[in-house]
């Protein structure tokens, strides 16, 4: 399931509760950054007084060349996925939204991999005078582990790991022509459902403060400080070693005002990981967080995303690892009813206190043909290749599929 949701990142996004990017199941989500505002394809939500109702689904069938991400002779299979969603929302000075979604997977042969994921998310935003926004979010996720994740289950026949993740947060944002202020805090409870994975249960508490000044143009220069506390339910997997940790750090960077050819944020700095265990050495590392989108023309968007920092880990009784990732995505409106996306990504995973490292490359392409305002056809291909110091973790994987997206 990728890295578990970073609470610090989650709370920093709370200020975006009003304009939200299309979710993966929605018509046009192949290229949401350039999805046309053509009235022919505009989403016509159902009005319910002051509220609006939107609903839809994605159904697809994929070929997976290596279901279990095995190093040699991987098992291939076909998987059917259905992902319905519904959202009721209210816009205005007091904005509200309640969204629910499911992700159902059924395999033709490897039935042990069948899964049911889902999410329920409640968001609220209150616009205050002088460019202020107070926002909050509460969500519950049933997350399904991907077999290609850095610490995914390697045993066959047990199915992927399943997690219940409860997240809540508050954020305050104030912007003006010259200054920007962001304050955010969140808490997250991660519960692995299988008793075999009890060592993966933990709570995380995060906070962030950022101040920016705009010297001119479309960008603020922003300085930020952050902290993240992890408390594991089973503190000592290795006898006498406390796994709880505190991370803190700071970054300096830029953030756009949402206008112009380039939008987004990019910041770099340092983080320090402080274990509670007195015998475990603290670690300092380079911290990066960025997502920039360049729009050379209305129908084209090029996005660059970067991350480096510590992430929860469970290997060998450890509590953290360092992930470094970069990805590039091209979104294009090829015709007024045809969208395309190309993507490439790289991730390096280094395990603290262990001489182990993984490197993963990913490539992908997707096309979406809009049949009308309420339906589209999709086709996609993806390829991933991982190298590792541990031979059993080396694999390559090809996936291709077709599907349909509909909305009411």
Coordinates of C-alpha atoms in Angstrom, one line a residue:
X1 CA 0.0 0.0 0.0
X2 CA 3.0 2.3 -0.4
X3 CA 4.2 4.1 2.6
X4 CA 1.5 4.5 5.2
X5 CA -0.1 7.9 5.2
X6 CA 2.3 10.5 6.6
X7 CA 0.3 12.4 9.3
X8 CA 2.4 15.5 8.8
X9 CA 1.7 15.5 5.1
X10 CA -2.0 14.8 5.7
X11 CA -2.4 17.7 8.1
X12 CA -0.6 20.1 5.8
X13 CA -3.1 19.3 3.1
X14 CA -6.1 20.1 5.2
X15 CA -6.1 23.7 4.0
X16 CA -7.0 22.5 0.6
X17 CA -10.5 21.3 1.5
X18 CA -12.3 23.6 -0.8
X19 CA -10.7 22.8 -4.2
X20 CA -9.9 19.0 -4.4
X21 CA -8.2 17.1 -7.2
X22 CA -10.3 14.4 -8.8
X23 CA -10.0 11.0 -7.1
X24 CA -8.6 8.0 -9.0
X25 CA -12.1 6.6 -9.7
X26 CA -13.5 9.7 -11.4
X27 CA -14.1 10.6 -15.0
X28 CA -11.1 12.7 -16.1
X29 CA -8.7 11.5 -13.4
X30 CA -6.2 10.2 -15.9
X31 CA -5.1 13.8 -16.3
X32 CA -6.8 15.9 -13.5
X33 CA -4.4 18.8 -13.9
X34 CA -5.6 19.5 -17.4
X35 CA -9.1 18.0 -17.4
X36 CA -11.1 20.3 -19.6
X37 CA -13.7 22.7 -18.3
X38 CA -15.6 22.1 -21.6
X39 CA -19.3 22.1 -20.7
X40 CA -19.7 18.9 -22.6
X41 CA -17.9 17.1 -19.9
X42 CA -18.6 19.2 -16.8
X43 CA -19.8 17.1 -13.8
X44 CA -23.4 17.8 -13.2
X45 CA -23.9 17.1 -9.5
X46 CA -27.3 16.5 -8.1
X47 CA -28.6 19.4 -6.0
X48 CA -30.0 18.6 -2.5
X49 CA -30.8 22.0 -1.1
X50 CA -27.5 23.6 -0.1
X51 CA -25.7 20.3 -0.8
X52 CA -24.4 18.6 -3.9
X53 CA -24.3 14.9 -4.5
X54 CA -21.8 13.2 -6.8
X55 CA -21.4 9.5 -7.3
X56 CA -19.7 7.1 -9.7
X57 CA -17.5 4.1 -10.1
X58 CA -14.5 2.6 -11.9
X59 CA -14.5 -1.0 -13.1
X60 CA -11.5 -2.6 -14.8
X61 CA -9.7 -5.8 -15.5
X62 CA -5.9 -6.0 -15.3
X63 CA -3.2 -8.6 -16.2
X64 CA -0.5 -8.9 -13.5
X65 CA 2.6 -10.7 -14.6
X66 CA 3.9 -11.2 -11.0
X67 CA 1.1 -11.2 -8.4
X68 CA 3.3 -11.9 -5.4
X69 CA 6.4 -9.9 -6.5
X70 CA 8.6 -13.0 -6.6
X71 CA 12.2 -12.9 -7.8
X72 CA 11.8 -15.7 -10.3
X73 CA 9.0 -17.6 -12.0
X74 CA 6.3 -15.2 -10.6
X75 CA 2.6 -16.2 -10.8
X76 CA 0.6 -14.2 -13.3
X77 CA -3.2 -13.7 -13.0
X78 CA -6.1 -11.5 -14.1
X79 CA -7.6 -9.2 -11.5
X80 CA -11.0 -7.5 -11.6
X81 CA -11.3 -4.2 -9.7
X82 CA -14.4 -2.3 -8.8
X83 CA -14.2 1.1 -7.1
X84 CA -17.4 2.9 -6.5
X85 CA -17.6 6.3 -4.6
X86 CA -20.2 8.9 -3.4
X87 CA -19.7 12.3 -2.0
X88 CA -22.1 14.9 -0.6
X89 CA -20.7 18.4 -0.2
X90 CA -21.6 22.0 0.6
X91 CA -19.7 25.0 -0.7
X92 CA -19.5 28.5 0.8
X93 CA -17.8 30.2 3.8
X94 CA -18.6 27.0 5.7
X95 CA -17.7 24.1 3.4
X96 CA -18.4 20.5 4.3
X97 CA -17.9 17.2 2.5
X98 CA -18.5 13.6 3.3
X99 CA -17.0 11.0 0.9
X100 CA -17.0 7.3 0.9
X101 CA -15.3 4.9 -1.5
X102 CA -14.5 1.2 -1.9
X103 CA -11.8 -0.7 -3.7
X104 CA -12.8 -4.4 -4.4
X105 CA -10.4 -6.8 -6.0
X106 CA -11.0 -10.3 -7.2
X107 CA -8.4 -12.6 -8.8
X108 CA -9.2 -15.2 -11.4
X109 CA -6.9 -17.9 -9.8
X110 CA -5.0 -16.5 -6.8
X111 CA -8.1 -16.0 -4.6
X112 CA -6.0 -15.6 -1.5
X113 CA -5.2 -12.1 -2.8
X114 CA -8.9 -11.0 -3.0
X115 CA -9.4 -7.9 -0.9
X116 CA -11.9 -5.2 0.1
X117 CA -10.5 -1.7 0.8
X118 CA -12.3 1.5 1.4
X119 CA -12.3 5.0 2.8
X120 CA -14.6 7.4 4.6
X121 CA -13.6 11.0 4.8
X122 CA -15.2 14.0 6.5
X123 CA -13.8 17.4 5.8
X124 CA -14.8 20.9 6.9
X125 CA -13.5 24.4 6.2
X126 CA -14.4 27.8 7.7
X127 CA -13.3 30.9 5.7
X128 CA -12.6 33.8 8.1
X129 CA -11.9 37.4 7.3
X130 CA -8.4 38.6 6.2
X131 CA -7.6 35.6 4.1
X132 CA -7.9 33.1 6.9
X133 CA -9.0 29.5 6.6
X134 CA -9.7 27.0 9.5
X135 CA -10.0 23.4 8.3
X136 CA -10.4 20.0 9.8
X137 CA -10.5 16.4 8.6
X138 CA -11.3 13.0 10.0
X139 CA -10.9 9.8 7.9
X140 CA -11.0 6.0 8.2
X141 CA -9.1 3.8 5.7
X142 CA -9.1 0.1 5.2
X143 CA -5.7 0.0 3.4
X144 CA -4.5 -3.1 1.5
X145 CA -0.8 -3.7 1.2
X146 CA 0.7 -3.9 -2.2
X147 CA 3.0 -6.9 -2.7
X148 CA 5.6 -4.6 -4.2
X149 CA 5.9 -2.4 -1.1
X150 CA 9.3 -2.2 0.5
X151 CA 8.3 -4.4 3.5
X152 CA 5.4 -6.3 2.0
X153 CA 4.5 -9.8 3.1
X154 CA 6.4 -12.5 1.3
X155 CA 4.4 -15.5 2.5
X156 CA 2.1 -17.0 -0.1
X157 CA -1.5 -18.0 0.6
X158 CA -2.1 -15.5 3.5
X159 CA -3.1 -12.6 1.3
X160 CA -1.9 -9.1 1.6
X161 CA -1.7 -7.3 4.9
X162 CA -4.8 -5.2 5.8
X163 CA -4.7 -2.1 8.0
X164 CA -7.3 0.1 9.6
X165 CA -6.0 3.7 9.7
X166 CA -7.9 6.4 11.6
X167 CA -6.6 10.0 11.0
X168 CA -7.7 13.3 12.3
X169 CA -6.3 16.8 12.0
X170 CA -6.7 20.6 12.3
X171 CA -5.1 23.3 10.2
X172 CA -5.0 27.1 10.2
X173 CA -3.9 29.1 7.2
X174 CA -3.6 32.8 6.7
X175 CA -2.5 34.4 3.4
X176 CA -2.0 38.0 2.2
X177 CA -0.3 39.7 -0.6
X178 CA 3.0 39.6 1.3
X179 CA 2.8 36.9 4.0
X180 CA 1.7 33.3 4.6
X181 CA 1.2 31.4 7.8
X182 CA 0.4 27.7 8.1
X183 CA -0.2 25.8 11.4
X184 CA -1.3 22.1 11.4
X185 CA -1.5 19.2 13.8
X186 CA -2.8 15.6 13.3
X187 CA -3.0 12.2 15.0
X188 CA -3.1 8.8 13.4
X189 CA -3.8 5.3 14.6
X190 CA -2.5 2.4 12.5
X191 CA -3.9 -1.0 13.3
X192 CA -2.8 -4.1 11.4
X193 CA -5.7 -6.5 11.4
X194 CA -3.8 -9.8 11.4
X195 CA -2.5 -10.9 14.8
X196 CA 0.7 -11.9 13.1
X197 CA 1.3 -8.2 12.4
X198 CA 0.7 -6.9 15.9
X199 CA 4.2 -5.4 15.8
X200 CA 3.0 -3.0 13.1
X201 CA 0.4 -1.2 15.3
X202 CA 1.3 2.3 16.3
X203 CA 0.0 5.8 16.9
X204 CA 1.6 8.9 15.4
X205 CA 1.2 12.6 16.3
X206 CA 2.5 15.3 14.1
X207 CA 2.7 19.1 14.0
X208 CA 4.0 21.7 11.6
X209 CA 4.4 25.5 11.5
X210 CA 5.4 27.5 8.4
X211 CA 5.9 31.1 7.7
X212 CA 6.4 32.7 4.3
X213 CA 7.1 36.0 2.8
X214 CA 6.6 37.0 -0.9
X215 CA 9.2 39.3 -2.2
X216 CA 7.3 39.6 -5.5
X217 CA 6.0 37.4 -8.2
X218 CA 4.0 34.2 -7.6
X219 CA 6.1 32.5 -5.0
X220 CA 6.5 32.8 -1.2
X221 CA 9.8 32.0 0.5
X222 CA 8.8 29.7 3.3
X223 CA 10.5 28.4 6.4
X224 CA 8.9 25.5 8.3
X225 CA 9.5 23.4 11.3
X226 CA 7.9 20.0 11.9
X227 CA 7.8 17.2 14.5
X228 CA 6.5 13.6 14.4
X229 CA 6.0 11.2 17.3
X230 CA 5.6 7.5 16.9
X231 CA 4.4 5.2 19.7
X232 CA 4.2 1.5 19.0
X233 CA 1.7 -0.7 20.7
X234 CA 4.4 -3.3 21.2
X235 CA 7.3 -1.2 22.3
X236 CA 9.8 -4.1 22.6
X237 CA 9.9 -6.6 19.7
X238 CA 13.6 -7.1 20.5
X239 CA 13.8 -7.5 24.3
X240 CA 15.1 -4.4 26.0
X241 CA 14.9 -2.2 22.9
X242 CA 12.3 0.6 22.9
X243 CA 11.0 1.3 19.4
X244 CA 9.2 4.6 20.1
X245 CA 10.8 7.6 18.3
X246 CA 10.5 11.4 17.9
X247 CA 11.5 13.1 14.6
X248 CA 11.9 16.9 14.3
X249 CA 13.4 19.2 11.7
X250 CA 13.1 22.2 9.5
X251 CA 13.0 23.1 5.8
X252 CA 13.4 26.2 3.7
X253 CA 11.8 26.5 0.3
X254 CA 9.2 28.1 -2.0
X255 CA 5.5 27.8 -2.3
X256 CA 3.3 29.3 -5.1
X257 CA 0.1 31.3 -4.7
X258 CA -1.7 28.9 -7.1
X259 CA -1.3 31.2 -10.1
X260 CA 1.2 31.2 -13.0
X261 CA 3.1 28.7 -15.2
X262 CA 4.6 26.9 -12.2
X263 CA 2.5 25.9 -9.2
X264 CA 3.2 23.9 -6.0
X265 CA 5.9 23.8 -3.4
X266 CA 9.6 22.7 -2.9
X267 CA 11.5 22.7 0.3
X268 CA 14.7 21.1 1.7
X269 CA 16.3 21.0 5.1
X270 CA 17.3 18.5 7.9
X271 CA 15.5 16.1 10.1
X272 CA 16.7 14.3 13.3
X273 CA 15.4 11.0 14.4
X274 CA 15.6 10.6 18.2
X275 CA 14.8 7.0 19.5
X276 CA 13.5 6.6 23.0
X277 CA 15.9 3.7 23.5
X278 CA 19.1 5.0 25.1
X279 CA 21.3 2.5 23.4
X280 CA 20.0 3.3 19.9
X281 CA 21.9 6.1 18.1
X282 CA 20.0 9.1 16.9
X283 CA 20.2 10.0 13.2
X284 CA 20.3 13.2 11.2
X285 CA 19.3 13.2 7.5
X286 CA 18.5 15.4 4.6
X287 CA 14.8 16.2 4.3
X288 CA 13.0 17.1 1.0
X289 CA 9.4 17.7 0.2
X290 CA 8.2 19.0 -3.1
X291 CA 5.4 18.9 -5.7
X292 CA 5.8 21.3 -8.6
X293 CA 3.5 21.5 -11.7
X294 CA 4.5 23.3 -14.9
X295 CA 1.8 24.3 -17.4
X296 CA 3.5 25.4 -20.6
X297 CA 0.0 25.5 -22.2
X298 CA -3.6 24.9 -21.1
X299 CA -3.7 21.3 -22.4
X300 CA -0.3 20.2 -20.9
X301 CA 0.9 19.7 -17.3
X302 CA 4.3 18.4 -16.2
X303 CA 4.6 17.5 -12.5
X304 CA 7.7 16.7 -10.5
X305 CA 7.3 15.2 -7.0
X306 CA 10.2 14.6 -4.5
X307 CA 10.4 13.2 -1.0
X308 CA 13.1 12.2 1.4
X309 CA 12.7 11.5 5.1
X310 CA 12.1 8.9 7.8
X311 CA 9.2 6.5 7.5
X312 CA 7.8 3.9 9.9
X313 CA 9.6 0.5 9.6
X314 CA 9.1 -2.9 11.1
X315 CA 12.1 -4.8 9.8
X316 CA 14.3 -6.6 12.4
X317 CA 12.6 -4.8 15.3
X318 CA 13.5 -1.4 13.8
X319 CA 11.1 1.6 14.0
X320 CA 12.2 3.8 11.0
X321 CA 13.8 3.7 7.6
X322 CA 14.8 6.4 5.1
X323 CA 12.9 6.7 1.9
X324 CA 14.1 8.8 -1.1
X325 CA 11.8 9.1 -4.1
X326 CA 11.3 11.2 -7.2
X327 CA 8.7 11.0 -9.9
X328 CA 7.8 12.8 -13.1
X329 CA 4.4 12.9 -14.7
X330 CA 3.2 14.3 -18.0
X331 CA -0.6 14.9 -18.4
X332 CA -1.9 15.9 -21.8
X333 CA -5.3 16.7 -23.3
X334 CA -4.6 15.1 -26.7
X335 CA -8.0 15.9 -28.1
X336 CA -11.0 17.6 -26.4
X337 CA -12.2 14.1 -25.5
X338 CA -8.9 12.2 -25.2
X339 CA -6.6 12.4 -22.1
X340 CA -3.2 10.8 -21.7
X341 CA -0.6 10.4 -18.9
X342 CA 3.0 9.2 -18.9
X343 CA 4.9 8.7 -15.6
X344 CA 8.3 7.6 -14.3
X345 CA 9.5 7.2 -10.8
X346 CA 12.4 6.0 -8.6
X347 CA 12.6 5.1 -4.9
X348 CA 15.5 4.2 -2.7
X349 CA 14.8 2.6 0.6
X350 CA 17.6 2.5 3.3
X351 CA 16.9 0.6 6.6
X352 CA 18.4 2.2 9.7
X353 CA 20.8 0.0 11.7
X354 CA 20.7 -2.6 8.9
X355 CA 23.1 -2.8 5.9
X356 CA 20.2 -3.2 3.6
X357 CA 18.9 -1.1 0.7
X358 CA 16.3 -1.4 -2.1
X359 CA 16.0 0.5 -5.4
X360 CA 12.8 0.6 -7.4
X361 CA 12.0 2.0 -10.8
X362 CA 8.5 2.4 -12.2
X363 CA 7.1 3.4 -15.6
X364 CA 3.5 3.9 -16.6
X365 CA 1.1 5.2 -19.2
X366 CA -2.7 5.6 -19.3
X367 CA -5.2 6.9 -21.8
X368 CA -8.8 7.9 -21.2
X369 CA -11.4 8.4 -23.9
X370 CA -14.4 10.6 -22.8
X371 CA -17.6 9.2 -24.1
X372 CA -19.6 12.1 -22.6
X373 CA -20.1 13.9 -19.3
X374 CA -20.9 10.6 -17.5
X375 CA -18.6 7.9 -18.9
X376 CA -15.2 7.2 -20.2
X377 CA -13.0 4.3 -21.3
X378 CA -9.5 3.7 -19.9
X379 CA -6.4 1.7 -20.9
X380 CA -3.2 1.5 -19.0
X381 CA 0.2 -0.2 -18.8
X382 CA 2.7 -0.2 -15.9
X383 CA 6.1 -1.7 -15.3
X384 CA 8.2 -1.9 -12.1
X385 CA 11.7 -3.3 -11.4
X386 CA 13.3 -3.6 -7.9
X387 CA 16.8 -4.4 -6.9
X388 CA 17.7 -5.3 -3.3
X389 CA 20.6 -6.4 -1.1
X390 CA 18.3 -9.4 -0.2
X391 CA 17.8 -11.7 -3.2
X392 CA 14.3 -12.7 -2.3
X393 CA 13.2 -9.0 -2.6
X394 CA 14.3 -8.6 -6.2
X395 CA 11.5 -8.6 -8.8
X396 CA 10.1 -7.1 -11.9
X397 CA 6.4 -6.8 -12.7
X398 CA 4.3 -5.8 -15.7
X399 CA 0.6 -4.8 -15.5
X400 CA -1.9 -3.9 -18.3
X401 CA -5.6 -3.3 -18.2
X402 CA -8.7 -1.7 -19.6
X403 CA -11.8 -0.4 -17.8
X404 CA -14.6 2.1 -17.7
X405 CA -15.4 5.1 -15.5
X406 CA -19.0 6.3 -14.9
X407 CA -20.6 9.0 -12.8
X408 CA -24.2 9.7 -12.1

